[in-house]
Coordinates of C-alpha atoms in Angstrom, one line a residue:
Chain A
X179 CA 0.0 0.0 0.0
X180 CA 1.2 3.5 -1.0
X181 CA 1.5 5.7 2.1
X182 CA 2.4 9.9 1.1
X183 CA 3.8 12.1 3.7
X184 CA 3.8 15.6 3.5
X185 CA 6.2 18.3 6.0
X186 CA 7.5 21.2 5.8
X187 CA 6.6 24.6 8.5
X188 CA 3.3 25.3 9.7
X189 CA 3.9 28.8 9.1
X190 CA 5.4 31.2 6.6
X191 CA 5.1 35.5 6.8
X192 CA 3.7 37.1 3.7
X193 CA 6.5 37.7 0.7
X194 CA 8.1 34.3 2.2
X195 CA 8.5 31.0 0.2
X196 CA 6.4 28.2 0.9
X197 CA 8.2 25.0 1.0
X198 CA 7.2 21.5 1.9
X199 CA 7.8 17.6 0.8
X200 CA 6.5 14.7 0.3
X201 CA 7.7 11.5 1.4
X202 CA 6.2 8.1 -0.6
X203 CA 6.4 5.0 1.1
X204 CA 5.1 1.5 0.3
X205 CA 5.7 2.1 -3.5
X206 CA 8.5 3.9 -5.9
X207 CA 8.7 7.5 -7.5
X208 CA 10.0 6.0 -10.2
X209 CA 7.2 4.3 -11.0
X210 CA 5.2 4.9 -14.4
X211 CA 3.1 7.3 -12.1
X212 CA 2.8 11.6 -12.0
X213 CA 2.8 13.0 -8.6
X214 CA 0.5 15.8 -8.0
X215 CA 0.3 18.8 -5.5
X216 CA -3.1 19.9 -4.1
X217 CA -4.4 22.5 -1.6
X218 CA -7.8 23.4 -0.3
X219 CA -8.6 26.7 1.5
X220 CA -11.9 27.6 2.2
X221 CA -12.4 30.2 0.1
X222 CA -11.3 28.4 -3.2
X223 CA -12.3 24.9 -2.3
X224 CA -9.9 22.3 -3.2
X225 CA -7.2 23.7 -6.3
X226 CA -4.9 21.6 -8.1
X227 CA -1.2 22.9 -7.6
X228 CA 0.6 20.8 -10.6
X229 CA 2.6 17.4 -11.1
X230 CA 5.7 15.8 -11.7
X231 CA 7.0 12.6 -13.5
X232 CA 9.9 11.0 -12.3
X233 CA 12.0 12.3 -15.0
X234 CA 11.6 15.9 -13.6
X235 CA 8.7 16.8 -16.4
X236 CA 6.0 19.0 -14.9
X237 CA 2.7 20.6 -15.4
X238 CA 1.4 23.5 -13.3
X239 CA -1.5 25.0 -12.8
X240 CA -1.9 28.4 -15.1
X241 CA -2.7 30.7 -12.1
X242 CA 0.2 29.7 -10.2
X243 CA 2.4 28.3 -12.8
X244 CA 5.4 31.8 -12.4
X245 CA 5.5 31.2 -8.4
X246 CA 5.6 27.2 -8.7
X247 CA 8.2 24.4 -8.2
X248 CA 7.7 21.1 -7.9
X249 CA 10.7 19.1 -8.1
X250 CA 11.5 15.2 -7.6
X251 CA 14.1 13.3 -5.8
X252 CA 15.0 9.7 -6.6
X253 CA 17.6 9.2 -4.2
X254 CA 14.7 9.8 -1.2
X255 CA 11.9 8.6 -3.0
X256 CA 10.1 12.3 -2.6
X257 CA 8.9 15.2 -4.5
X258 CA 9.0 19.0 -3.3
X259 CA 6.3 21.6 -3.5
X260 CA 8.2 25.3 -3.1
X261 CA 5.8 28.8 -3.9
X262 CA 7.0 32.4 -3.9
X263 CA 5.8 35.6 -2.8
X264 CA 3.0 34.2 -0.6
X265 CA 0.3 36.2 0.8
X266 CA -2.7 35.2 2.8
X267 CA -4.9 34.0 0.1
X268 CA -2.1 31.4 0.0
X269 CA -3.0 29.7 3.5
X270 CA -4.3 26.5 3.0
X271 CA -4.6 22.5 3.5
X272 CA -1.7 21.1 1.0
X273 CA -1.6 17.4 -0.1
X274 CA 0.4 15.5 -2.1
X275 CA -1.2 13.0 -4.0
X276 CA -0.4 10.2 -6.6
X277 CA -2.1 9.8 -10.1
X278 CA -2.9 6.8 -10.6
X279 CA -1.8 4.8 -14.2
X280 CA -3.3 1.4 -13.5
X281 CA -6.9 0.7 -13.5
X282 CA -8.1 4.3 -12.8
X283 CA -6.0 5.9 -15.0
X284 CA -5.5 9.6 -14.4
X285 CA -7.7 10.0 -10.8
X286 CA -5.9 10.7 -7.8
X287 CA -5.8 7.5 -6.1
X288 CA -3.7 7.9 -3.0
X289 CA -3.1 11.2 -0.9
X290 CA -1.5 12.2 1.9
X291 CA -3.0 13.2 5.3
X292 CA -2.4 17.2 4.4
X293 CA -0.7 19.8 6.1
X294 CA -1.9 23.2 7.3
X295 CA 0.5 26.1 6.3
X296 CA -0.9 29.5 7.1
X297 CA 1.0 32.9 5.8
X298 CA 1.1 35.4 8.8
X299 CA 3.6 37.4 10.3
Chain B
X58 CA -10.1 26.1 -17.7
X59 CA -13.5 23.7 -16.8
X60 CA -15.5 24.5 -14.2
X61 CA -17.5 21.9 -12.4
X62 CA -20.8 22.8 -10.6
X63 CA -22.3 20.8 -7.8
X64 CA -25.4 20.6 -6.9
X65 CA -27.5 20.7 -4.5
X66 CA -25.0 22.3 -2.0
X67 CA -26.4 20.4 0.9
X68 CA -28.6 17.3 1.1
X69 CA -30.0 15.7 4.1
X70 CA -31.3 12.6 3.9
X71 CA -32.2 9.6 6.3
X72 CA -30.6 6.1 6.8
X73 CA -31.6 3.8 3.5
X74 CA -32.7 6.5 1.5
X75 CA -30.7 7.2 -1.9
X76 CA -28.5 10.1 -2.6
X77 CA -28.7 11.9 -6.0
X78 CA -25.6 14.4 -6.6
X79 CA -24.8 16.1 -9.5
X80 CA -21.7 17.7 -10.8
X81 CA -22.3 19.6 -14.6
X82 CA -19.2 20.6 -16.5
X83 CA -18.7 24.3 -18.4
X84 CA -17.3 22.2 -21.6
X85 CA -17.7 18.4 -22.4
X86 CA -15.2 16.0 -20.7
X87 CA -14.6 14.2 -24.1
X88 CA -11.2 11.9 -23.1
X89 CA -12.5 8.7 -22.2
X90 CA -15.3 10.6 -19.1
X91 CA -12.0 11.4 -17.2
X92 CA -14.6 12.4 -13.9
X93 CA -13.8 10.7 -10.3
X94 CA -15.7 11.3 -7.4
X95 CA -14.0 11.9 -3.9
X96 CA -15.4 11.3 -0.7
X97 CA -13.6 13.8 2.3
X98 CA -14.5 13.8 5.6
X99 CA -13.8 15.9 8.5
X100 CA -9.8 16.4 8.5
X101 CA -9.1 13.2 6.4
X102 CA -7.8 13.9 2.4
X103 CA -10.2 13.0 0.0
X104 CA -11.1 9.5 -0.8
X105 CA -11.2 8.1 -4.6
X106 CA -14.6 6.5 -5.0
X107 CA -15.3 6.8 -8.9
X108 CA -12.9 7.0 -11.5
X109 CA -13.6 7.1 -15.5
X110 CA -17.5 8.5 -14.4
X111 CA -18.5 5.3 -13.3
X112 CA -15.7 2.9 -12.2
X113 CA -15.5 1.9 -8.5
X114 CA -12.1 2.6 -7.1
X115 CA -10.5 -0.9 -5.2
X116 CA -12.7 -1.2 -2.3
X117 CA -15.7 0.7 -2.5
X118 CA -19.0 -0.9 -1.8
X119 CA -21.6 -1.7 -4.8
X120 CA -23.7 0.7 -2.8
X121 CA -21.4 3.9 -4.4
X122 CA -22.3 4.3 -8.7
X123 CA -22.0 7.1 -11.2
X124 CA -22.9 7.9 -14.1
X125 CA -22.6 9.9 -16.9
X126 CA -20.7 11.5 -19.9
X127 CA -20.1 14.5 -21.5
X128 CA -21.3 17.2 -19.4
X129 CA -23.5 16.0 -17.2
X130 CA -22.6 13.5 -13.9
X131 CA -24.4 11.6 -11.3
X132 CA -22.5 10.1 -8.0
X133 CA -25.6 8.0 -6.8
X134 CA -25.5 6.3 -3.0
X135 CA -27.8 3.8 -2.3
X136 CA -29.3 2.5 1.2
X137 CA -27.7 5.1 2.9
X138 CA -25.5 4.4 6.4
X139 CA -24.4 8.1 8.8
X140 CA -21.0 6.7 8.1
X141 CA -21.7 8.3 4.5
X142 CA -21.9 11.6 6.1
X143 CA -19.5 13.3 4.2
X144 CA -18.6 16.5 1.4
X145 CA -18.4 15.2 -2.1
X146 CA -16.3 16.5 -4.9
X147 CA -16.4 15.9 -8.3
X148 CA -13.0 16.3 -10.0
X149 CA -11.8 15.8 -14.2
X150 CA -8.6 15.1 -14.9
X151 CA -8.9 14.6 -18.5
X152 CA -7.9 18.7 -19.6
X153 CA -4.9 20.3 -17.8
X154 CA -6.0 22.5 -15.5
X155 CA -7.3 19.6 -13.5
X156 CA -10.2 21.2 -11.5
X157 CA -12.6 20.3 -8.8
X158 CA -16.3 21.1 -8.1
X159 CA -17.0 22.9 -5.2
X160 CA -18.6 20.2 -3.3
X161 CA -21.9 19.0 -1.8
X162 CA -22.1 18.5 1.8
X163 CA -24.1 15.2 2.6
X164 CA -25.9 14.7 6.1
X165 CA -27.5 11.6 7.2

């Protein structure tokens, strides 16, 4: 069974950057599998971030695409979620989560628990 | 981008009844239905229950079906148990920006 860990600080001041990882266990990154980024704030529900392949190709989403980096690391068996300039509309519940390319091709079959990061000074 | 639209927002039901919910898209979800259906409850992640509009995800009882194509999706619940107290969100991943419907919040 695939078990994601997100971490990173629970806390970050306006104009900071927003960094935070996520650990896979129970399965590889290499796998023929994207990795995906998600966050859900009340105000804007639940938002896909963007995705990664384990040969470093990604896919962002638009809105967020020139403050976004998501990165991966083969040697840990993790991928990195890093955003700029952050303000308060920024505070949110962030998962990771894996795309799933057996039987349910595409949906996001396993996630991680979430962590909280909220942008205050 | 598409935007998915849930409705109703709430819906209160009691044990055994059925649950109707319904998630329209702004611009047809051609590739293969790529619509999933996510269960989340209070400070859990979501939970995959329908993949492809109308697959069950490993584990998911019979009692979870949608349906569906185009446009227009139905996650239907049948004989309903409080344990299905929960928000549900529809979600297509077939056309980058993936995007999410807002959600309908279920009460039993």
């Amino acid at each position: 069974q695939v078990q994601l860990q997100e971490s990173g600080p629970g806390l970050v001041k306006p104009s900071g950057t927003l960094s935070l990882t996520c650990a896979v266990s129970g399965g590889s990154i290499s796998s023929n599998n994207w990795w995906s980024w998600v966050r859900q704030s009340p105000g804007k529900g639940l938002e896909w971030i963007g995705e990664i392949y384990h040969s470093g190709t990604t896919n962002y989403n638009p809105p967020l695409k020139s403050r976004v980096t998501i990165l991966v690391d083969k040697s840990k068996n993790q991928f990195s979620l890093t955003l700029s300039s952050v303000t308060a509309a920024d505070t949110a519940v962030y998962y990771c989560a894996r795309v799933c390319e057996s039987y349910c091709r595409g949906a996001f079959d396993f996630w991680g628990q979430g962590t909280l990061v909220t942008v205050s000074s | 981008e598409i935007v998915l639209t849930q409705s109703p927002g709430t819906l209160s039901l009691s044990p055994g009844e059925r649950a109707t919910l319904s998630c329209r898209a702004s611009q047809s979800i051609s590739r293969s239905n790529y619509l999933a259906w996510y269960q989340q409850k209070p400070g859990q992640a979501p939970r995959l229950l329908i993949y492809g509009a109308s697959g069950r995800a490993t584990g998911i009882p019979d009692r979870f079906s949608g349906s569906g194509s185009g446009t227009d999706f139905t996650l239907t619940i049948s004989r309903l148990e409080p344990a299905d107290s929960a928000v549900y969100y529809c979600q297509q991943y077939g056309i980058s920006p993936y995007t999410f419907g807002q959600g309908t919040k279920l009460e039993i």
